[in-house]
Structure formats: C-alpha cells, structure tokens
Short mmCIF file of C-alpha atoms in Angstrom, two decimals:
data_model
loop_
_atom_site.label_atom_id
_atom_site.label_comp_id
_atom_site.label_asym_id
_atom_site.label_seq_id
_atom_site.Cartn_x
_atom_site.Cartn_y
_atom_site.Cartn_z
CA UNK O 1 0.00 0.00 0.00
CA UNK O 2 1.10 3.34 -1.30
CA UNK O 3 -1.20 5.66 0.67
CA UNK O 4 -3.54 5.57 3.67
CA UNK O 5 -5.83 8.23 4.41
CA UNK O 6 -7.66 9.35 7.71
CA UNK O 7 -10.37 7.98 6.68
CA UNK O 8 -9.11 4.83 6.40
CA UNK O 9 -7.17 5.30 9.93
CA UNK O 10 -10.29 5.37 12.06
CA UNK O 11 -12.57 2.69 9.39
CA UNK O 12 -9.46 0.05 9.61
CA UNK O 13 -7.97 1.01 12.99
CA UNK O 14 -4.10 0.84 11.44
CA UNK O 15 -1.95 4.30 11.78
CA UNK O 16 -0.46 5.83 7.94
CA UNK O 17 2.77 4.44 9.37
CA UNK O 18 1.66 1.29 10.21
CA UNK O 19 0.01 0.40 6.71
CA UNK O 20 1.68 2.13 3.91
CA UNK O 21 4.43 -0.33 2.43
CA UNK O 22 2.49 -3.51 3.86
CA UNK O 23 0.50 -5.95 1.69
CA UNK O 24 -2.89 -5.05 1.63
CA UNK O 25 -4.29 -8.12 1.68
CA UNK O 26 -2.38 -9.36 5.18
CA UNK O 27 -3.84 -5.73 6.42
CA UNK O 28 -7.24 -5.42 5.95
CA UNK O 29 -8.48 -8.51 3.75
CA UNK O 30 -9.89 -11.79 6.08
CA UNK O 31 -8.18 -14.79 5.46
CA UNK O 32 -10.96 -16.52 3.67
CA UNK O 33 -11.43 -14.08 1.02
CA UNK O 34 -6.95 -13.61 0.24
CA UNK O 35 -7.10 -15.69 -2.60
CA UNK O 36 -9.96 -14.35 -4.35
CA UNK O 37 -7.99 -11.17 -4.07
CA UNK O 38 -4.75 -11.48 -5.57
CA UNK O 39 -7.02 -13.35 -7.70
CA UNK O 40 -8.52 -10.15 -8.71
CA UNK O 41 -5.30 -8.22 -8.97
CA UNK O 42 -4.67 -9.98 -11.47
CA UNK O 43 -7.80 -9.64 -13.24
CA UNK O 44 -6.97 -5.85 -13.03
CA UNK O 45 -3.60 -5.75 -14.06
CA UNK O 46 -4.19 -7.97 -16.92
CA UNK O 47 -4.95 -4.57 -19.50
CA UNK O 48 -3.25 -1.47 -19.82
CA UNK O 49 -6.32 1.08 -20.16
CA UNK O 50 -7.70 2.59 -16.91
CA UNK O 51 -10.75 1.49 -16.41
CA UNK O 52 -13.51 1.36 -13.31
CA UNK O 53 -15.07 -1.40 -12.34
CA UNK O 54 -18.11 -1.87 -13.70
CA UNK O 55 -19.93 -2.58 -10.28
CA UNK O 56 -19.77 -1.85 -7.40
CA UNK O 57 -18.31 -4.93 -5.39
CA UNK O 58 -19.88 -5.56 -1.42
CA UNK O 59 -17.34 -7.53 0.59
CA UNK O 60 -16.25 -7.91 4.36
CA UNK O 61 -13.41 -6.21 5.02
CA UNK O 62 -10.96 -6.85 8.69
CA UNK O 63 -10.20 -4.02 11.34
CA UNK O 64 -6.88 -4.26 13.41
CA UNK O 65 -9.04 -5.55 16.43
CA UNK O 66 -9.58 -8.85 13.91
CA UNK O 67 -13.66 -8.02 13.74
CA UNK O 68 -14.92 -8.17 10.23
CA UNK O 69 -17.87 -5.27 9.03
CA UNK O 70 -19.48 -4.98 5.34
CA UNK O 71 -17.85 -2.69 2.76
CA UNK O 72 -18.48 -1.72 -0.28
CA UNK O 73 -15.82 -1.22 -2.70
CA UNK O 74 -14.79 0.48 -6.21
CA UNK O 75 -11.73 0.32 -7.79
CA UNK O 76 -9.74 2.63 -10.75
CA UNK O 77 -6.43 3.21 -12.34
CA UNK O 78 -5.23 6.21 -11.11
CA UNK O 79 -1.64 6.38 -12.91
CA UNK O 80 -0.50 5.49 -16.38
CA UNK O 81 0.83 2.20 -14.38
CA UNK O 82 -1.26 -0.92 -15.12
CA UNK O 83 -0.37 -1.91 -11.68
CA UNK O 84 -1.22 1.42 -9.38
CA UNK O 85 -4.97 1.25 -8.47
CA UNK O 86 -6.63 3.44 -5.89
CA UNK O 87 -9.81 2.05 -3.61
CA UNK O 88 -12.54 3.50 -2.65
CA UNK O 89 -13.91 2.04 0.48
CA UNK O 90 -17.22 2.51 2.15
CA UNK O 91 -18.50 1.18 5.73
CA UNK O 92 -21.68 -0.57 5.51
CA UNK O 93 -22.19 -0.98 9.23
CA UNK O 94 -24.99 1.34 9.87
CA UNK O 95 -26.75 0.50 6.76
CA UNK O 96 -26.53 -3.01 7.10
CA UNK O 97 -27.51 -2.55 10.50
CA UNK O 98 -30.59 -0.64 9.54
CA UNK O 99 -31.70 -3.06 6.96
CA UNK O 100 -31.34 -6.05 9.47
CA UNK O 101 -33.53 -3.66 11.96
CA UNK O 102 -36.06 -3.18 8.93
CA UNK O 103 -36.36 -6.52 8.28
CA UNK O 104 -37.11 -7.61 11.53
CA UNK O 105 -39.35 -4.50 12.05
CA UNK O 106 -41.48 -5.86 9.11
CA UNK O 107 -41.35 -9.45 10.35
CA UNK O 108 -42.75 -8.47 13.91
CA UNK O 109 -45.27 -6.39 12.19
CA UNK O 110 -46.56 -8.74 10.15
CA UNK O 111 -46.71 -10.93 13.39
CA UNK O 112 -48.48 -8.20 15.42
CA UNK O 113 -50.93 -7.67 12.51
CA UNK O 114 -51.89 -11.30 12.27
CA UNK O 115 -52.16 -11.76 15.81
CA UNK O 116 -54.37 -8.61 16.72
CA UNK O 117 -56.59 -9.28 13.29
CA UNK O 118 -55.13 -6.08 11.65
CA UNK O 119 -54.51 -4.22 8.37
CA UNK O 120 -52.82 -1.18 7.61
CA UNK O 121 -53.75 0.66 4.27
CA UNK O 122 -52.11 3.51 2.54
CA UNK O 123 -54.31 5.65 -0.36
CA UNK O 124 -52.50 8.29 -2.76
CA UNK O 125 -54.28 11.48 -3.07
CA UNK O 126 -52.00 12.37 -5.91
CA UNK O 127 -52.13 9.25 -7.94
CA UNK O 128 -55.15 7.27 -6.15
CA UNK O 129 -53.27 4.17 -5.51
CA UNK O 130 -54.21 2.03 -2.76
CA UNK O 131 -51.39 -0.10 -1.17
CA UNK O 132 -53.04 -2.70 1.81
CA UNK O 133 -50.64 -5.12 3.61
CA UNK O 134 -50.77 -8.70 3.89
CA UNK O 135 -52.82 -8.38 6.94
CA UNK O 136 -55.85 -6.11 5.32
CA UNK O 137 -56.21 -8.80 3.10
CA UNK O 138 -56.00 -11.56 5.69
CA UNK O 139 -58.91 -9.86 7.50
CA UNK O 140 -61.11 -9.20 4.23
CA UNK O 141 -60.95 -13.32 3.28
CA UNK O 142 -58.18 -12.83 1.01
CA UNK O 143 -54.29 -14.44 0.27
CA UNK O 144 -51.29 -11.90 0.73
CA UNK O 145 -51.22 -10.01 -2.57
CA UNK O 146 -53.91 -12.12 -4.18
CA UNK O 147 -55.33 -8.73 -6.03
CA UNK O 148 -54.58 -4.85 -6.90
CA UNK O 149 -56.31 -3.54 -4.15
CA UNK O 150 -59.07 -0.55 -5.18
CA UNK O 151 -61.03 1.75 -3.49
CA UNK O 152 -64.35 0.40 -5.76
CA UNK O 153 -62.69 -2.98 -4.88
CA UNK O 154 -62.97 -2.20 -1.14
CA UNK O 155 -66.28 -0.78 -1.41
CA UNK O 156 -67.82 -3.39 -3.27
CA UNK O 157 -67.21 -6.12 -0.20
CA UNK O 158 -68.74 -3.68 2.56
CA UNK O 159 -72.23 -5.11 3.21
CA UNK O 160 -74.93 -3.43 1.44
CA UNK O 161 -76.67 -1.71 5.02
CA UNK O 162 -73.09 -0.38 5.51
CA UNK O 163 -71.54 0.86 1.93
CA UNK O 164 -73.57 4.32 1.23
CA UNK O 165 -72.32 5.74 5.22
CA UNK O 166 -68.75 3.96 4.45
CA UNK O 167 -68.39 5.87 0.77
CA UNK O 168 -69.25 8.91 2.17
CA UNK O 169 -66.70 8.75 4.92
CA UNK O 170 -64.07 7.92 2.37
CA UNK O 171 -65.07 10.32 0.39
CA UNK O 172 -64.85 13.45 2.44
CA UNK O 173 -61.50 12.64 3.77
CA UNK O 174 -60.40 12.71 0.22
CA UNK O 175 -62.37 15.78 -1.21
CA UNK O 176 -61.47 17.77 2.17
CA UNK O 177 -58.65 16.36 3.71
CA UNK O 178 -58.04 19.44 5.32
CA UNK O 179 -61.15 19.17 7.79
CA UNK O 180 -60.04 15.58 8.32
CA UNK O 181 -58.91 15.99 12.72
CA UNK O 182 -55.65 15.37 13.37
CA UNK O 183 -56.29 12.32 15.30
CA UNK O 184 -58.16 10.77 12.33
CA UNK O 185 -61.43 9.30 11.49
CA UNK O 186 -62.64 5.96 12.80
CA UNK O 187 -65.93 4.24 11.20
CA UNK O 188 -67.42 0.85 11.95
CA UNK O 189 -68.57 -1.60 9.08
CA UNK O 190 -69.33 -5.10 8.19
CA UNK O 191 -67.46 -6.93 5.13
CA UNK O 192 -68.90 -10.00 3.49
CA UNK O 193 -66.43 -12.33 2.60
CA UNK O 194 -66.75 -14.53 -0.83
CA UNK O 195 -67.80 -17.68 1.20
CA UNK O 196 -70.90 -15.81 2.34
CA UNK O 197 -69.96 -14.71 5.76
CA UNK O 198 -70.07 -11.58 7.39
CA UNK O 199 -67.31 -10.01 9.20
CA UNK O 200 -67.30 -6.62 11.90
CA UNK O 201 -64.52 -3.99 10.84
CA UNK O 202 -63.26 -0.90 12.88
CA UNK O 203 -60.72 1.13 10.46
CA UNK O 204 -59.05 4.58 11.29
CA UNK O 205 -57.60 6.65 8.95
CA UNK O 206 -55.56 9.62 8.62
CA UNK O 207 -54.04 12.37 6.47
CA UNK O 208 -50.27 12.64 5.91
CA UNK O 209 -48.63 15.65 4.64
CA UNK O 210 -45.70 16.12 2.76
CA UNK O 211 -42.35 18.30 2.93
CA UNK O 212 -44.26 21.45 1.88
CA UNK O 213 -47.48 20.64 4.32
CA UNK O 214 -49.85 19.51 1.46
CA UNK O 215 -51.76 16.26 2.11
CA UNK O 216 -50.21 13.55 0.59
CA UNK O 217 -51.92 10.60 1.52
CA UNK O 218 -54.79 8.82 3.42
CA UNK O 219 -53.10 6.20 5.88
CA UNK O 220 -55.21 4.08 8.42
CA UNK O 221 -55.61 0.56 9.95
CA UNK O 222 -58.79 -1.73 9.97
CA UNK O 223 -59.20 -4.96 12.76
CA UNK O 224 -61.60 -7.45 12.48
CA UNK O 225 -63.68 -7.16 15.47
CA UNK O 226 -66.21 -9.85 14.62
CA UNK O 227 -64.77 -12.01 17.74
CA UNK O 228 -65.96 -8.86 20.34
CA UNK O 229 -68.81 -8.10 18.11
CA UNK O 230 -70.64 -11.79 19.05
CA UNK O 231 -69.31 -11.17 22.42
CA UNK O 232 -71.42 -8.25 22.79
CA UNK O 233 -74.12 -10.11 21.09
CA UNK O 234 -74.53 -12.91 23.30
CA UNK O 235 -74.65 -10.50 26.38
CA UNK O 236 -77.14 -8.50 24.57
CA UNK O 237 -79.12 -11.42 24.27
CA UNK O 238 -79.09 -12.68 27.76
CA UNK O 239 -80.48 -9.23 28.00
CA UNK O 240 -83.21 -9.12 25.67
CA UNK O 241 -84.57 -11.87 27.48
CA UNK O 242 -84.22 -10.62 30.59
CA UNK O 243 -86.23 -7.66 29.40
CA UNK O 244 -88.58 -9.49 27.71
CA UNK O 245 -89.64 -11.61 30.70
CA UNK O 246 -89.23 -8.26 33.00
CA UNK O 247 -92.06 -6.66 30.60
CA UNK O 248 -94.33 -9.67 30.30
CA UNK O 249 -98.31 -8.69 30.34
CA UNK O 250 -100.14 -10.63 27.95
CA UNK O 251 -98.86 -14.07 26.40
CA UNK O 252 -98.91 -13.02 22.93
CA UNK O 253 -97.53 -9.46 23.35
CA UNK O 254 -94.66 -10.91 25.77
CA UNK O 255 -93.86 -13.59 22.78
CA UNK O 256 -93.79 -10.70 20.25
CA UNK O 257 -91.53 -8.70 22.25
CA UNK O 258 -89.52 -11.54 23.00
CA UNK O 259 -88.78 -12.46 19.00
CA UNK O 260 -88.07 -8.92 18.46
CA UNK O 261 -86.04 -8.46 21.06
CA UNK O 262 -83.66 -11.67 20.81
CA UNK O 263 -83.84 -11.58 17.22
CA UNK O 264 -82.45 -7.90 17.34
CA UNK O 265 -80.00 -9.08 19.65
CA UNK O 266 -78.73 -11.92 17.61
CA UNK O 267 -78.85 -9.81 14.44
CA UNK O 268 -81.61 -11.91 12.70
CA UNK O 269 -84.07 -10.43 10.54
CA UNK O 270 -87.26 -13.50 11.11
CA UNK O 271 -88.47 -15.05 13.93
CA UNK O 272 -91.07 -17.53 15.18
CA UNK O 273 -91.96 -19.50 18.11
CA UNK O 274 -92.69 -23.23 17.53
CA UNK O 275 -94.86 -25.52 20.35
CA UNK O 276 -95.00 -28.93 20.75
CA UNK O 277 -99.00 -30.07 19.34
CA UNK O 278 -100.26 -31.97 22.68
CA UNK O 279 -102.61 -33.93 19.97
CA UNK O 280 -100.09 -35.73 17.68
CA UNK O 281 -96.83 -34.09 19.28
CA UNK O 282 -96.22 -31.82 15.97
CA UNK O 283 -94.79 -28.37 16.23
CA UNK O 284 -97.11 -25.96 15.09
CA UNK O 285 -95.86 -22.21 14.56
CA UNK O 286 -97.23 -20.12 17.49
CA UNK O 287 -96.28 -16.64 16.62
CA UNK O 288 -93.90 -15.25 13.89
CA UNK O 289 -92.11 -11.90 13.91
CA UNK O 290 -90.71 -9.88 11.00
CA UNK O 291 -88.22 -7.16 11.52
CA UNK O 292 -88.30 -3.27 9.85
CA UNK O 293 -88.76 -3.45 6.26
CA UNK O 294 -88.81 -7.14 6.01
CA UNK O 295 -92.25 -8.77 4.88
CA UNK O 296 -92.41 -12.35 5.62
CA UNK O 297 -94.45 -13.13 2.50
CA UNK O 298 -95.00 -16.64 1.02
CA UNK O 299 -92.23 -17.68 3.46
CA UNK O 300 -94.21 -16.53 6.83
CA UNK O 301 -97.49 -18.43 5.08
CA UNK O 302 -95.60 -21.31 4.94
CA UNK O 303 -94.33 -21.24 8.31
CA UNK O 304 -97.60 -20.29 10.08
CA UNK O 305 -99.65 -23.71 7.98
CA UNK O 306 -96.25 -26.21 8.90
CA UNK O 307 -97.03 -29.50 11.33
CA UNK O 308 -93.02 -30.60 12.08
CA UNK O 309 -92.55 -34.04 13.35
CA UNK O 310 -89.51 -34.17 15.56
CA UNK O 311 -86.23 -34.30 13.25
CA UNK O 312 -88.20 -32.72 10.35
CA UNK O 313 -86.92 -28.98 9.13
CA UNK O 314 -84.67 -26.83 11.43
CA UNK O 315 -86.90 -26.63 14.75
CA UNK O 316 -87.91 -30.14 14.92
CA UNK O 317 -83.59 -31.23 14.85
CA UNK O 318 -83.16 -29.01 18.18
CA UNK O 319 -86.79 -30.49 19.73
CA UNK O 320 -84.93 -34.01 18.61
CA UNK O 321 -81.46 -33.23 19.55
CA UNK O 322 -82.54 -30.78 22.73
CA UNK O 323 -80.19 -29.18 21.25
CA UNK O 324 -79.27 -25.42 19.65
CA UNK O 325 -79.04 -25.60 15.74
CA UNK O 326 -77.31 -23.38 13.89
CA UNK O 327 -77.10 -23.89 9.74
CA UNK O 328 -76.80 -21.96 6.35
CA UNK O 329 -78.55 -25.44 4.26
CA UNK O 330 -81.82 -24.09 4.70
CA UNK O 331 -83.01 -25.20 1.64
CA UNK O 332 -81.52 -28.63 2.66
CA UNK O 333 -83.14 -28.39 6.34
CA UNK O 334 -86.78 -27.85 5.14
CA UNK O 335 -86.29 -29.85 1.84
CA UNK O 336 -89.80 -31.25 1.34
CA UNK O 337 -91.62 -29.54 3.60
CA UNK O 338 -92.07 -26.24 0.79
CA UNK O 339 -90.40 -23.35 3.21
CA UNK O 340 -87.00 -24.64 2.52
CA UNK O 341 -87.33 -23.12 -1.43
CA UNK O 342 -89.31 -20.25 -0.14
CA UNK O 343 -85.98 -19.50 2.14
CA UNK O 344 -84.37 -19.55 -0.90
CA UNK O 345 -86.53 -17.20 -3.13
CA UNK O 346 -86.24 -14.53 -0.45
CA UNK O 347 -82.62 -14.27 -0.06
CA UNK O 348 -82.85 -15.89 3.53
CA UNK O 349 -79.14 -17.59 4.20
CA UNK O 350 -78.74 -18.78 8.31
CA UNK O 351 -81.23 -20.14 10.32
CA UNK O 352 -80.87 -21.29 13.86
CA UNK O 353 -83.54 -23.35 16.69
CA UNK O 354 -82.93 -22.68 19.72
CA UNK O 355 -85.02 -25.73 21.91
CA UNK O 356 -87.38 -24.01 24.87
CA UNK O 357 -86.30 -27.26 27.82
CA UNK O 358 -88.24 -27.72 30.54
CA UNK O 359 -88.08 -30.29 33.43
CA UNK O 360 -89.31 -33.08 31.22
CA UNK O 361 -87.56 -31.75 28.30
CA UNK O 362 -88.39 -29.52 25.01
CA UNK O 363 -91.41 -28.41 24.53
CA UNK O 364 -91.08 -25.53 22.26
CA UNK O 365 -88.40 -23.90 19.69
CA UNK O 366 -87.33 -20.27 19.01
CA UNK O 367 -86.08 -19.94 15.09
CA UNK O 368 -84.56 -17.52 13.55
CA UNK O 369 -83.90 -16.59 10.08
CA UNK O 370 -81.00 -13.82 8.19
CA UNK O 371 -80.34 -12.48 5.36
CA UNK O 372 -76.77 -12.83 6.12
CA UNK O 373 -74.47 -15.82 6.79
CA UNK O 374 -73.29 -16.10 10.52
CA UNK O 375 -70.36 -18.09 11.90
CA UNK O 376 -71.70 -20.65 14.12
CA UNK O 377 -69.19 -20.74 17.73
CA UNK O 378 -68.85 -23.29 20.16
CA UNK O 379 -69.92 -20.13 22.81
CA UNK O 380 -72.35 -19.07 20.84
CA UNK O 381 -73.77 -22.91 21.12
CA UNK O 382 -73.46 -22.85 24.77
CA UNK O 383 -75.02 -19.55 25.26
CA UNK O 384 -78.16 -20.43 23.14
CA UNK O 385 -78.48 -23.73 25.23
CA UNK O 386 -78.45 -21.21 28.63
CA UNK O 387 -80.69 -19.18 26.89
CA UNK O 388 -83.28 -21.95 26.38
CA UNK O 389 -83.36 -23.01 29.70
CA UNK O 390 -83.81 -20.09 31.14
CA UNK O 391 -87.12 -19.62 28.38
CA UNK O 392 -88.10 -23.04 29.38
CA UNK O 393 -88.24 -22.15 33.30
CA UNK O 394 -90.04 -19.14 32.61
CA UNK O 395 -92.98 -20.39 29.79
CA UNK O 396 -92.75 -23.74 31.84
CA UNK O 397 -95.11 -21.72 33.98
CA UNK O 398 -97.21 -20.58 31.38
CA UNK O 399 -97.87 -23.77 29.41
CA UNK O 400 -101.79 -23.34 28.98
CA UNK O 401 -101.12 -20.15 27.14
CA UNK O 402 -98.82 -21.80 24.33
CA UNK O 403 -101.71 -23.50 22.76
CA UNK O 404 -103.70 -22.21 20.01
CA UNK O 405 -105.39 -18.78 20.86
CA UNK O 406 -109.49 -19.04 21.04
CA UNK O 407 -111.20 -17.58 18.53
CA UNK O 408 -113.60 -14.96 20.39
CA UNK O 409 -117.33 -14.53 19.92
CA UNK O 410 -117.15 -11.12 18.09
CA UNK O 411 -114.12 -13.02 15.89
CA UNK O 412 -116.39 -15.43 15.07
CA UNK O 413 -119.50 -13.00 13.50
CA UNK O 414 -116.88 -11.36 11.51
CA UNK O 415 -115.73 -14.95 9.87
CA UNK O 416 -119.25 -15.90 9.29
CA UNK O 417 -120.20 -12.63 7.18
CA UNK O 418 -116.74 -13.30 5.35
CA UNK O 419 -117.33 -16.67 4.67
CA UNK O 420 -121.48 -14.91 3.16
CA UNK O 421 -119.22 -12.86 1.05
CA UNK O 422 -119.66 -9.76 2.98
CA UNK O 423 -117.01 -6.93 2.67
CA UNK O 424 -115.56 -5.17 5.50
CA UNK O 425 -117.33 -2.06 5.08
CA UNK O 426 -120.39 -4.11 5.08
CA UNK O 427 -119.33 -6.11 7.75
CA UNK O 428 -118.87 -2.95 9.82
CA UNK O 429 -121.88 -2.04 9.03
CA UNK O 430 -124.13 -4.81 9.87
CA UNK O 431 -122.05 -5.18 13.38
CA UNK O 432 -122.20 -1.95 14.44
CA UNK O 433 -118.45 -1.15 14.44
CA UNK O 434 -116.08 1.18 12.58
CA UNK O 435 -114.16 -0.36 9.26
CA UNK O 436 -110.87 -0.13 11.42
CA UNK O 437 -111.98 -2.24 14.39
CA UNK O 438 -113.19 -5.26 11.63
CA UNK O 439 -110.16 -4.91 10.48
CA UNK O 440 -108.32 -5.53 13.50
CA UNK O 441 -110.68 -8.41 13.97
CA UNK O 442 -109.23 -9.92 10.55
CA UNK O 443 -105.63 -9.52 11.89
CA UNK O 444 -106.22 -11.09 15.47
CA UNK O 445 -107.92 -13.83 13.46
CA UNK O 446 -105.29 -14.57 10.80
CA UNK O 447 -102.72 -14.52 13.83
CA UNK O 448 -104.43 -16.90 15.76
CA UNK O 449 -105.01 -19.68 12.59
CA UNK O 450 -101.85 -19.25 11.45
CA UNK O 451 -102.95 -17.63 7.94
CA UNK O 452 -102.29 -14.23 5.68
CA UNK O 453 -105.31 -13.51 4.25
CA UNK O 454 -109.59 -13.45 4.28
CA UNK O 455 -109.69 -16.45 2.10
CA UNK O 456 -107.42 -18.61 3.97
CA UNK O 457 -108.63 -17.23 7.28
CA UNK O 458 -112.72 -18.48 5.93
CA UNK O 459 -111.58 -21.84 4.64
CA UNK O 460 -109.23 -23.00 7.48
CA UNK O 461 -111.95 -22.13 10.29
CA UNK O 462 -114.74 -24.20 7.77
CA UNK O 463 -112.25 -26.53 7.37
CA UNK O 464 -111.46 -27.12 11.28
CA UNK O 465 -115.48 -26.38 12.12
CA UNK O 466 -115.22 -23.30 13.44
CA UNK O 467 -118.00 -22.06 10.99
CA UNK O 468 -120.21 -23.77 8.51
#
C-alpha cells in the first residue's frame, strides 16, 4: 500500500505508518477471502487502459481488532501504471444494521398484525393508488397479494346496510382532507367475505402531509372485530330476554316482544316460536315476527300452515337433539316440507332453533332466520343452550297459554259474514263497528289460525269447524 488516508485510519484502525508499504491483503483482507484477491489483482492488471469497475463490489473487510464489518468497494487506475490502483472504500455498518432492523421490524409487524386481526392501508391522493398489507387482506378473506387492491374494490365487499355511510366517509377525507382531525377518522362496518360470511370492521384513517405541508396521503388501519362483536351479542341477548320476561303482560304481546327483542339481539331479521301439538306431538308455529322493512311473504305463510314431526326442518332437529341448531342449508333443512325453497326465493341464508327445555324436556323452539351468513361458535352454542333453559323455566309456567289462541265470539261473527261474502265495510256495518276495528278483527284472526289472508282465514276455520 502506497497511501492511507484518515479515513481509512479510524474505518481500519491501522496508523499511515503502520500500513503504507504492507501488503494489503495481510492488512485489511480476512483470510478466507486472500485468494480471491490477488485473484482479482490480477484480473486488473491484466490490461493497460484505466478502467472502473463496472460494479460496485460488497465484501467484508478486517479491522486491526480482527472483527470483520461490510464494505463496499470500487476500484480505478489512477496512474498510467497498469499496476497502481486506488480504492474506494465505504462502511456498511450502519446501513446493514438498519436493513437487518427493517427486516425484523417488518417481520414483527406482520406478526403483530396477524395476531391482533389487523390491516394497515395507505391511499395516494395524488395518484389514487391504494397499497393494503398482507394483513388487510387476511382480515377481508383474502391471500397476501392475491389482487390490486381498489377503493371500488374495497367498497364493493362492505355489506350493502353499511356501503352508502362507508363511501361517504371515504369520500370526504379525500375531497377535504383538510377538515379531516388530526387524530383521524374511525368508522365501523361489516365486510362479506366470498364464502358468504359476514365479518365486523373498525378502520381509522388519517391524512399525511408532505415536505411542503400539502396532504399527501390517506393512511389508516382496519381490525376485524367480529370475535368482540358476538361477544357483545350474546350478552345482549341474555339481556333481551331478561327484558322481555321483566315486561311480560299478555302471552302473545310478551312472545312478540320476545322475538323482536332476541332476534335484534342476535342480528336476525325473522323469527317464530314453535310448540309442541299436545294432539299428535307436531310443532305448530305459534307466533312469527318480522323485523323493519322485512315482509315475511310466502315464506311466513308457509311457516304459520307447517305440522313438524320431531327431526323434520330446522326446529324439529333441536326439539330431537334438545339441542341449539345453527345452519346456512336451509333449503336442505326444510327440503320437502315447501319453506325450505321459499328461504331460498327470499334471499334468507342462516337459520338457527334454539329448543325451549323444561323439566321433562323440550317443549317448544325459538327460530330464527338472516339475510346474512353467521359463523356458528362453540360459545355461541353454549349460550343459546343457557338461553333456552332459562325460556323453558319461565314459559314452563305458562304452558296453557302456548296452545292455540281461542277464537272470540265477536271473531267469530266477523268470519261468518266473510265466509257470506260480505265486505268489510259491510261487515262494519251490519255489526255496528267502525271499518278499522273489523279490520283488527281480521288480523287477530289470521294470527291466531296461522294464515295471511280473508280467504285462507274463511276456509281454514270451515275446514277445522269453526264455521259452517
């Protein structure tokens, strides 16, 4: 060696005095990599030109202390000599350093994401491209990487209740990001996954700026918070019953409330109470709810004229098993018995029973019906069995209300001019009462024989001899 900087004093550890006129490989080259060295000289001195290497060469290089550390090295010609070269020597350290930190950044992120059920998400304002990491697919039902991701994309999985108020939030923190507070936006949603099922989301975003202060970018994280979600459900049911039974007046008002309640709870859109036929030991639908904006149509007809033996359709497996049933085969359930294609037609996906025990067993069966298709949990089992034996201790007591409701006196005149071929006004008329009490009459009677209409209301009650 001809020359040795200050530079290479404190990178090497060797004094100028100490290094120039050694051999640079015994100096500052490990012992492993000698050969491939003068190997190289050679290489080099092989020409006359100068030249530069045409790379840049990474390589370990040894300190006086006998530690190794990553360099990166270029070589040129620096005389008309073929064999006087000058190198130009560069401590990777730091940077290799930092890329080892990086990479084991990224690997306990990923970890963290996968454990918590998280995604992080980056949008462009400039450009509009949307960057999500392995874990926002993960959570949305996808592989790593397994599509471009889009905001129409992302939009288009967000249930249909949920994507108008999602849009809008997306939208405004991209048309104003300048209102957007500093501590970001959070929204709740539900995603539905391409197997049918339906997962709870809570995302956060935020707006980055850049050098100059001008937003950049949307960033954010999402979690799948479908696991607390049920959670919450379940004690909301336990609830709903408790408040149902806290509220009871009447039988048929209490079972009402009760559907709606529990059903709300459970996030089902159809419910109906089944009992146990003491005649031929059938079960007969005793009540059915609908919830807001949903009209039970042929499916609710269907239900209310049903006879299930035990095993037969979804209620009459949990009077069987005396257990909770939970299943998204409705049409495979009730194959036979008519509602299982009616399910179908209206868009109905998850059903579940939920047997009413008593002390000598089942007597009766909640059901439930959604839109939606809903995980089915081992908790979720055992909560619905609590839940039925607490409804079996408490309409244990009532039992002689669960049979069929009595048609009254004045319910009866009204069928009778039906059956004649009366109208209501005229039925109103001839009874003495306004148009809107006979037609409260009709409802109270199609409720109570398990029917839609006038015409199925006249010939089940001619056809059971309630009138002739």
């Amino acid at each position: 060696m001809l020359q040795f900087n200050q530079a290479a004093e404190r990178m090497f550890g060797h004094r100028r005095h100490e290094a120039v006129g050694q051999q640079l490989a015994d100096l500052i080259i490990p012992p492993d990599l000698r050969a491939a060295h003068w190997a190289g000289l050679l290489r080099l001195t092989a020409g006359g030109a100068p030249r530069i290497l045409d790379r840049r060469v990474e390589l370990r290089a040894l300190r006086r202390d006998g530690s190794e550390f990553p360099v990166e090295l270029t070589v040129t010609q620096t005389s008309d000599s073929p064999l006087t070269w000058t190198g130009f020597v560069r401590d990777l350290s730091e940077l290799k350093t930092a890329e080892g930190r990086g990479r084991r950044t990224a690997h306990l992120f990923a970890a963290a994401e996968k454990l918590a059920g998280m995604g992080s998400w980056e949008f462009d304002l400039r450009s509009s491209r949307v960057v999500w990491s392995d874990g926002m697919y993960r959570i949305h039902g996808f592989e790593p990487g397994g599509f471009e991701p889009s905001v129409d994309r992302y939009l288009e999985q967000i249930h249909a209740e949920d994507r108008e108020r999602a849009a809008s939030v997306l939208a405004s923190m991209v048309d104003a990001p300048g209102d957007v507070p500093a501590e970001g936006v959070t929204i709740e949603y539900r995603v539905v996954c391409e197997d049918g099922s339906v997962r709870d989301m809570r995302a956060r975003g935020a707006v980055e700026h850049d050098q100059q202060g001008i937003a950049a970018r949307l960033v954010g994280v999402a979690q799948d918070i479908t696991a607390q979600r049920l959670a919450e459900r379940e004690l909301h049911a336990h609830y709903a019953v408790e408040q149902a039974f806290r509220d009871w007046e009447s039988f048929d008002e209490g079972v009402t409330s009760l559907l709606r309640r529990l059903g709300t709870a459970l996030r089902y859109e159809l419910g109906s109470l089944w009992v146990v036929n003491a005649d031929d030991g059938t079960l007969r639908c005793r009540s059915f709810w609908c919830g807001p904006g949903v009209d039970g149509g042929e499916f609710e007809v269907l239900t209310r004229l049903a006879a299930l033996r035990p095993g037969e359709g979804m209620a009459g497996l949990a009077l069987e098993g005396s257990r909770p049933v939970l299943t998204d085969e409705l049409r495979r359930t009730d194959a036979g018995l008519g509602r299982g294609g009616a399910a179908t037609r209206m868009g109905l996906r998850t059903g579940l029973a939920i047997p009413v025990v008593g002390q000598d067993g089942p007597f009766a069966v909640l059901s439930y019906y959604s839109f939606d298709r809903h995980e089915p949990t081992e908790r979720l089992v055992r909560t619905l069995t609590t839940l039925g034996r607490e409804l079996g201790r408490f309409l244990e007591r009532r039992r002689a209300d669960l049979g069929p409701r009595p048609v009254s006196p004045r319910e009866l005149e009204v069928l009778r001019l039906a059956a004649e071929g009366n109208t209501g006004p005229r039925i109103a008329a001839q009874l003495g009462l306004s148009p809107a009490t006979v037609k409260t009459h009709f409802e109270n009677i199609y409720d109570k024989l398990g029917v839609s209409d006038r015409a199925g209301a006249v010939a089940h009650a001619m056809r059971i001899g309630l009138i002739r």
